[in-house]
Amino acid sequence: MFDYTFLWPLVWAEWPQLLAGARVTLEITILSMAVATVAAFPLALARRAGKGLSCQAATIWVEAARNTPCLVQIYMVYFGLGALGLHIGSYFAVLGAITFNNTGYLAEMFRGGLNAVAPQQFNAGRSLGLTAFQTYKNIIFPQVFRIVYFPFVNQITWAMLNSSLGMIIGLRELTGATQMAQSVSFRTFEFFVVAAGLYYAIAKSVQILARVVAWRAFRRA
Amino acid sequence: MARLQTGLNVMQFVLPYSGLQWSDLPFMLEGAWRTIMLTIMAGSLGTLLGVIVGWLRETFVSFRIGLIPFIDVIRSVPLIIQFILVNSFQSILGLQFDPFWIGVVTLSIYMAVLTSELVRAGLQSVRPELSRAGRSLGMSYWQGFLHIRAPLAIRTALPGWIGALIALTKDTALVSVIGYIELLRAAQVLINRSNEALLILAGVGLFYFVICYPVSLYARRLERRLAI
């Protein structure tokens, strides 16, 4: 039954292509996380306000991002905006959709973190004569940062995994590049095993790096 | 004039890119049904397997350590690649399963990994004194498991399990990469023909939302109610 010979040299011949794909994957992961982190803060604060137009808009964003498949979100940006006459390339479509997705998840995460800090701490800071900004900067955020840190690292992995959906709309990130590379020889299994290994290596590096950073940052506690 | 009218009608009829019609609805509904079937099959198989694996991992050190690499890999390789790998591996073996079953198997393994983590966390949350108290009351291991540990573990694990089920529902959209026509793939077929991308995608997005959102609201309420 098993008369298949694995041919790995074919994969190594395309190694540079896979690495180029991995670079695009990393790029999208880092950029989308950076933009989403910045965008998620106002959303979390708006959701905490509990009423008003901005809260409703933030709620719609968060729930739409969390309750529809990421692939639908990517299609929406790529084909949906295209139907409106706004044509964007697959790179920015994937980047935009994953940023939208990340922002929804991160906003909820930050909101949970802010809720976990007792409100008395804010009042205490204020009564010690700190300004509201100083209170946030020196008292609230350091605590939120500690609560949110590991879920945030998980979200980085999720962003990386979700960027693989770029293959479906023809982006040459790691999965897409592998798909292109294997289409010459159709050694699908060998190529995607190597791609899986690369994803695993990236995910593990992120986690190890995160642990080192956590060890340095939270050591005093 | 009448003849011209009929001529035009005929011409419109032959146009290659016809718009969206009511007759497309059954096609979409078929896709939606397949998405639901995938979720139910993979959800139940994955949960069953996950509960067993979670119990094994919590009970035996060999399973706890032996399964680490496997679980690690499943969690940090994109699901798309897992589908492609399972699909190409079965053709290497010379088998020809229906893409539906490839999808169910891959999603079940994924769901089992998520569930086993939750089961483990749930069992860990039960204080050992409780099951020891059960033992000293004369309960057997299985009686203690069934009447003391499992109910308390379910309390901890249930909201997370519902979350995993929602994630699974959304992930069924990826089965399209191995050529199974579920809801999203059906939508794409219609988009290619009708060019009504925005309308169709909004409908598809709404379908997932209508399934996932109430369930996630329920999970959040449950979490608050079950908080000990």
XYZ file of N, CA and C in Angstrom, chain A residues 117-201:
255
model
N -8.301 46.018 37.700
C -7.647 46.944 38.632
C -8.734 47.662 39.430
N -8.633 47.611 40.755
C -9.689 48.195 41.594
C -9.802 49.699 41.354
N -11.034 50.229 41.243
C -11.215 51.653 40.957
C -10.675 52.548 42.077
N -10.569 52.000 43.278
C -10.043 52.804 44.387
C -8.616 53.259 44.120
N -7.881 52.435 43.331
C -6.487 52.787 43.058
C -6.414 54.102 42.303
N -7.374 54.281 41.384
C -7.411 55.537 40.630
C -7.682 56.696 41.582
N -8.683 56.520 42.451
C -9.022 57.572 43.408
C -7.847 57.870 44.331
N -7.166 56.806 44.768
C -6.020 56.994 45.654
C -4.940 57.817 44.968
N -4.673 57.464 43.718
C -3.667 58.206 42.967
C -4.037 59.670 42.854
N -5.308 59.909 42.538
C -5.779 61.290 42.383
C -5.658 62.046 43.696
N -5.995 61.388 44.811
C -5.978 62.102 46.082
C -4.556 62.338 46.572
N -3.587 61.600 45.980
C -2.184 61.883 46.311
C -1.651 63.051 45.496
N -2.506 63.626 44.643
C -2.111 64.797 43.893
C -1.588 64.502 42.501
N -1.667 63.236 42.033
C -1.280 62.921 40.656
C -2.386 63.387 39.710
N -1.983 63.759 38.488
C -3.018 64.072 37.498
C -3.616 62.758 36.995
N -4.741 62.848 36.286
C -5.386 61.636 35.768
C -4.416 60.878 34.872
N -3.690 61.605 34.023
C -2.744 60.972 33.105
C -1.630 60.265 33.868
N -1.108 60.979 34.888
C -0.040 60.375 35.702
C -0.529 59.118 36.409
N -1.780 59.172 36.916
C -2.334 58.003 37.596
C -2.383 56.815 36.652
N -2.908 57.061 35.437
C -2.964 55.983 34.454
C -1.574 55.452 34.159
N -0.643 56.380 33.927
C 0.698 55.996 33.463
C 1.450 55.247 34.557
N 1.382 55.728 35.784
C 2.245 55.173 36.834
C 1.573 54.109 37.695
N 0.261 54.124 37.757
C -0.405 53.186 38.666
C -1.254 52.159 37.931
N -2.143 52.626 37.050
C -3.089 51.695 36.422
C -2.388 50.831 35.360
N -1.705 51.470 34.391
C -1.179 50.720 33.253
C -0.161 49.650 33.632
N 0.760 49.949 34.566
C 1.693 48.861 34.914
C 0.981 47.602 35.399
N -0.108 47.776 36.118
C -0.853 46.606 36.600
C -1.595 45.926 35.457
N -2.213 46.761 34.578
C -2.931 46.195 33.424
C -1.952 45.423 32.552
N -0.775 45.991 32.362
C 0.239 45.372 31.508
C 0.549 43.960 31.987
N 0.690 43.819 33.313
C 1.020 42.524 33.884
C -0.116 41.510 33.665
N -1.367 41.972 33.804
C -2.514 41.062 33.638
C -2.658 40.630 32.185
N -2.415 41.613 31.296
C -2.724 41.402 29.882
C -1.580 40.710 29.148
N -0.397 40.675 29.764
C 0.817 40.272 29.040
C 0.698 38.919 28.330
N 0.349 37.856 29.075
C 0.368 36.534 28.442
C -0.767 36.327 27.439
N -1.994 36.796 27.722
C -3.002 36.756 26.658
C -2.549 37.518 25.407
N -1.819 38.615 25.608
C -1.330 39.403 24.473
C -0.358 38.574 23.625
N 0.533 37.856 24.302
C 1.483 37.001 23.580
C 0.733 35.932 22.788
N -0.323 35.358 23.413
C -1.153 34.390 22.699
C -1.738 34.996 21.442
N -2.154 36.257 21.545
C -2.775 36.926 20.402
C -1.769 37.098 19.270
N -0.482 37.284 19.629
C 0.539 37.379 18.579
C 0.553 36.073 17.779
N 0.519 34.937 18.489
C 0.492 33.646 17.798
C -0.746 33.535 16.923
N -1.890 33.988 17.461
C -3.121 33.920 16.674
C -3.016 34.740 15.409
N -2.421 35.945 15.533
C -2.282 36.811 14.357
C -1.435 36.109 13.306
N -0.366 35.440 13.764
C 0.506 34.735 12.836
C -0.249 33.598 12.142
N -1.014 32.817 12.943
C -1.772 31.706 12.360
C -2.812 32.234 11.368
N -3.470 33.323 11.721
C -4.508 33.869 10.839
C -3.934 34.415 9.542
N -2.674 34.885 9.583
C -2.100 35.443 8.353
C -1.970 34.367 7.285
N -2.013 33.078 7.691
C -1.923 32.005 6.697
C -3.116 32.008 5.753
N -4.210 32.659 6.171
C -5.392 32.719 5.309
C -5.118 33.545 4.055
N -4.019 34.317 4.082
C -3.643 35.108 2.908
C -3.492 34.251 1.667
N -3.098 32.977 1.842
C -2.944 32.074 0.707
C -4.193 32.045 -0.161
N -5.373 32.090 0.490
C -6.619 31.907 -0.230
C -6.890 33.061 -1.182
N -6.410 34.267 -0.845
C -6.593 35.364 -1.797
C -5.286 35.680 -2.526
N -4.379 34.699 -2.541
C -3.213 34.814 -3.414
C -2.056 35.611 -2.872
N -2.013 35.798 -1.548
C -0.865 36.495 -0.976
C 0.256 35.485 -0.777
N 1.499 35.907 -1.053
C 2.597 34.957 -0.880
C 3.242 35.100 0.488
N 2.441 34.902 1.544
C 3.089 34.740 2.841
C 3.506 33.282 2.949
N 3.920 32.844 4.129
C 4.530 31.509 4.215
C 3.670 30.418 3.585
N 2.368 30.388 3.908
C 1.502 29.354 3.327
C 1.345 29.546 1.824
N 1.123 30.785 1.405
C 0.932 31.078 -0.011
C 2.186 30.771 -0.817
N 3.353 31.135 -0.255
C 4.623 30.877 -0.934
C 4.842 29.372 -1.074
N 4.460 28.619 -0.014
C 4.602 27.164 -0.068
C 3.699 26.583 -1.137
N 2.477 27.112 -1.186
C 1.509 26.661 -2.190
C 2.065 26.881 -3.597
N 2.650 28.074 -3.813
C 3.239 28.380 -5.121
C 4.398 27.435 -5.423
N 5.274 27.256 -4.411
C 6.490 26.461 -4.629
C 6.159 25.008 -4.927
N 5.122 24.473 -4.251
C 4.824 23.055 -4.449
C 4.081 22.803 -5.754
N 3.559 23.886 -6.374
C 2.745 23.677 -7.578
C 3.603 23.260 -8.774
N 4.943 23.335 -8.638
C 5.803 22.875 -9.727
C 5.937 21.358 -9.675
N 6.175 20.824 -8.469
C 6.463 19.396 -8.350
C 5.308 18.595 -7.760
N 4.318 19.291 -7.182
C 3.187 18.657 -6.505
C 3.622 17.725 -5.388
N 4.751 18.043 -4.748
C 5.144 17.318 -3.548
C 4.504 18.034 -2.361
N 3.167 18.025 -2.362
C 2.421 18.842 -1.402
C 2.812 18.536 0.034
N 2.869 17.248 0.347
C 3.091 16.863 1.740
C 4.447 17.361 2.236
N 5.509 17.102 1.460
C 6.842 17.493 1.891
C 6.914 19.002 2.110
N 6.387 19.756 1.137
C 6.468 21.214 1.239
C 5.739 21.728 2.474
N 4.548 21.208 2.706
C 3.773 21.769 3.815
C 4.277 21.285 5.174
N 4.952 20.122 5.192
C 5.591 19.725 6.454
C 6.667 20.744 6.821
N 7.458 21.148 5.820
C 8.506 22.130 6.089
C 7.887 23.467 6.516
N 6.791 23.859 5.836
C 6.131 25.113 6.204
C 5.608 25.038 7.638
N 5.032 23.875 7.984
C 4.528 23.707 9.350
C 5.666 23.848 10.347
N 6.826 23.268 10.002
C 7.994 23.397 10.866
C 8.403 24.838 11.056
N 8.356 25.619 9.963
C 8.714 27.035 10.059
C 7.734 27.776 10.967
N 6.421 27.501 10.799
C 5.424 28.151 11.657
C 5.687 27.809 13.116
N 5.989 26.530 13.346
C 6.240 26.086 14.708
C 7.445 26.830 15.280
N 8.491 26.958 14.452
C 9.696 27.645 14.916
C 9.392 29.102 15.262
